[in-house]
mmCIF file of C-alpha atoms in Angstrom:
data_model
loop_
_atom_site.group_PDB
_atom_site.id
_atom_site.type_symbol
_atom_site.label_atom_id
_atom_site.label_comp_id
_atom_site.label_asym_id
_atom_site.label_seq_id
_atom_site.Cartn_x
_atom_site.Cartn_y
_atom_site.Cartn_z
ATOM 1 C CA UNK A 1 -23.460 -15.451 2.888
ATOM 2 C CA UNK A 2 -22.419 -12.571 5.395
ATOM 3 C CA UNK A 3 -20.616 -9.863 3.966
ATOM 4 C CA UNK A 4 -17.047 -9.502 5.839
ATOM 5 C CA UNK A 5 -15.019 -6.092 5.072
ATOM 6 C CA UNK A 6 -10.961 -6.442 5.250
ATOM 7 C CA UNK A 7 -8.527 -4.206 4.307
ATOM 8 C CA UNK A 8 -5.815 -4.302 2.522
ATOM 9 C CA UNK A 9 -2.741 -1.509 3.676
ATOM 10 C CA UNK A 10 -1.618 0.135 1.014
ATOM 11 C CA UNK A 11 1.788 2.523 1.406
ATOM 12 C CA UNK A 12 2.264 5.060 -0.768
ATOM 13 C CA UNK A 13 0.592 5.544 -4.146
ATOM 14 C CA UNK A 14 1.173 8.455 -5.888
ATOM 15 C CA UNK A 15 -2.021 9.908 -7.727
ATOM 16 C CA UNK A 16 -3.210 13.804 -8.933
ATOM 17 C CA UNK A 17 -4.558 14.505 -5.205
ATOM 18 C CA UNK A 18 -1.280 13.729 -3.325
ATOM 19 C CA UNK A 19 1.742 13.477 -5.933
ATOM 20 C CA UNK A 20 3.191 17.361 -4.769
ATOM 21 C CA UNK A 21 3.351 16.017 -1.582
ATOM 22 C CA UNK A 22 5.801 12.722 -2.492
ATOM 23 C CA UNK A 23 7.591 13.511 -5.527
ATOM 24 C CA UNK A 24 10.970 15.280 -5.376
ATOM 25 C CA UNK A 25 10.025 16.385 -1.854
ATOM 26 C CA UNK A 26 12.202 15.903 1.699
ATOM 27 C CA UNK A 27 8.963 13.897 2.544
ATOM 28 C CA UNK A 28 9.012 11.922 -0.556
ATOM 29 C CA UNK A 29 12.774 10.985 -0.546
ATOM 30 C CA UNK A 30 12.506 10.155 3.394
ATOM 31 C CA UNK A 31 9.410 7.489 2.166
ATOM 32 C CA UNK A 32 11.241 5.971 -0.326
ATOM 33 C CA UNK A 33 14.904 5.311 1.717
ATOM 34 C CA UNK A 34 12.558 3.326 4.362
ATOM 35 C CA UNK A 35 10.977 1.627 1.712
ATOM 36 C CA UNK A 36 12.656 -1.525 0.859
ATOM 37 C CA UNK A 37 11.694 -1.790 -2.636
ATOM 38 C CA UNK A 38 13.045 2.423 -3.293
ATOM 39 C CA UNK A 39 10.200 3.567 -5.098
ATOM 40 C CA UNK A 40 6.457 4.764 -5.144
ATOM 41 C CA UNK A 41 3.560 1.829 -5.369
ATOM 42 C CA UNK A 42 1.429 1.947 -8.827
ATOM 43 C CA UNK A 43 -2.498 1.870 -8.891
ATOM 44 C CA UNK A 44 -2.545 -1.317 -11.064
ATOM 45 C CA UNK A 45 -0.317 -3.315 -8.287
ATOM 46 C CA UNK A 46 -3.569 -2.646 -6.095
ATOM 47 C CA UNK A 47 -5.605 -4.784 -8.566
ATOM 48 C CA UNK A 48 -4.517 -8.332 -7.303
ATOM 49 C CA UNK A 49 -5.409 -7.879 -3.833
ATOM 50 C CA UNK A 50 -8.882 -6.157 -4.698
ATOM 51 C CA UNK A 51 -9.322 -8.887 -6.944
ATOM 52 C CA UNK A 52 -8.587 -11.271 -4.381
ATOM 53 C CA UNK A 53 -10.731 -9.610 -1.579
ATOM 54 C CA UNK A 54 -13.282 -9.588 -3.976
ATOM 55 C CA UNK A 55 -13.587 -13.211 -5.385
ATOM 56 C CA UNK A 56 -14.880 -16.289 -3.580
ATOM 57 C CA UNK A 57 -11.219 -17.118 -2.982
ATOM 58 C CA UNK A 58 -11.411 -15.204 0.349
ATOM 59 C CA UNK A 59 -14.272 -16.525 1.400
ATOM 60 C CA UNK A 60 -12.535 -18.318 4.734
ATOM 61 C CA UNK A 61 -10.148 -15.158 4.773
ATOM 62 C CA UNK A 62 -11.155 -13.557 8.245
ATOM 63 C CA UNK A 63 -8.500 -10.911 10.126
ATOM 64 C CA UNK A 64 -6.507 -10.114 7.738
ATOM 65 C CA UNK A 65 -4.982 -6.986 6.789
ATOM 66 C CA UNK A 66 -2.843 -7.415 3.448
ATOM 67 C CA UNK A 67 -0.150 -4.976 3.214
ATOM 68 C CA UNK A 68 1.026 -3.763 -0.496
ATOM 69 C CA UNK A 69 3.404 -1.387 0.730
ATOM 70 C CA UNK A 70 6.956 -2.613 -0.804
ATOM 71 C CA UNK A 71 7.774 -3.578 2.558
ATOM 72 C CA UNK A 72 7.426 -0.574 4.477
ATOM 73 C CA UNK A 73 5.876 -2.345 7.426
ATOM 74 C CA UNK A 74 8.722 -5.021 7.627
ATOM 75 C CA UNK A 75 11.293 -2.185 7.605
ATOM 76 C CA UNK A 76 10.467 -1.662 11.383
ATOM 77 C CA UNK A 77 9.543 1.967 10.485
ATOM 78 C CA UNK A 78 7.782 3.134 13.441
ATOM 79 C CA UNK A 79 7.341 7.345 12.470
#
């Protein structure tokens, strides 16, 4: 079986390394007005596409690039 790499996009997940730069900043409140869902993705909503990725399920999966952003893409935000 070949082993395929694709990625998933993930927006903007707050974690020790980058939450100063996101929360209650300019930067921060900018993100989450373009992001239709107004607020911050959580580590754990990263599980099901890993998961997915992961499992045999994707095996015919080729060219994909999942986005778990809370719809940041589809906002037409192009900055």
């Amino acid at each position: 079986r070949a082993s395929v790499s694709m990625p998933s996009h993930p927006a903007f997940f707050p974690t020790e390394l980058n939450e100063h730069l996101v929360n209650g900043t300019a930067r921060g409140k900018e993100l989450l007005m373009r992001t239709p869902m107004k607020r911050f993705g959580r580590p754990d909503e990263l599980v099901g596409v890993a998961t997915l990725l992961a499992s045999d399920a994707a095996s015919f999966l080729t060219g994909q690039c999942i986005a778990v952003d809370g719809g940041f893409l589809a906002s037409g935000v192009s900055e």
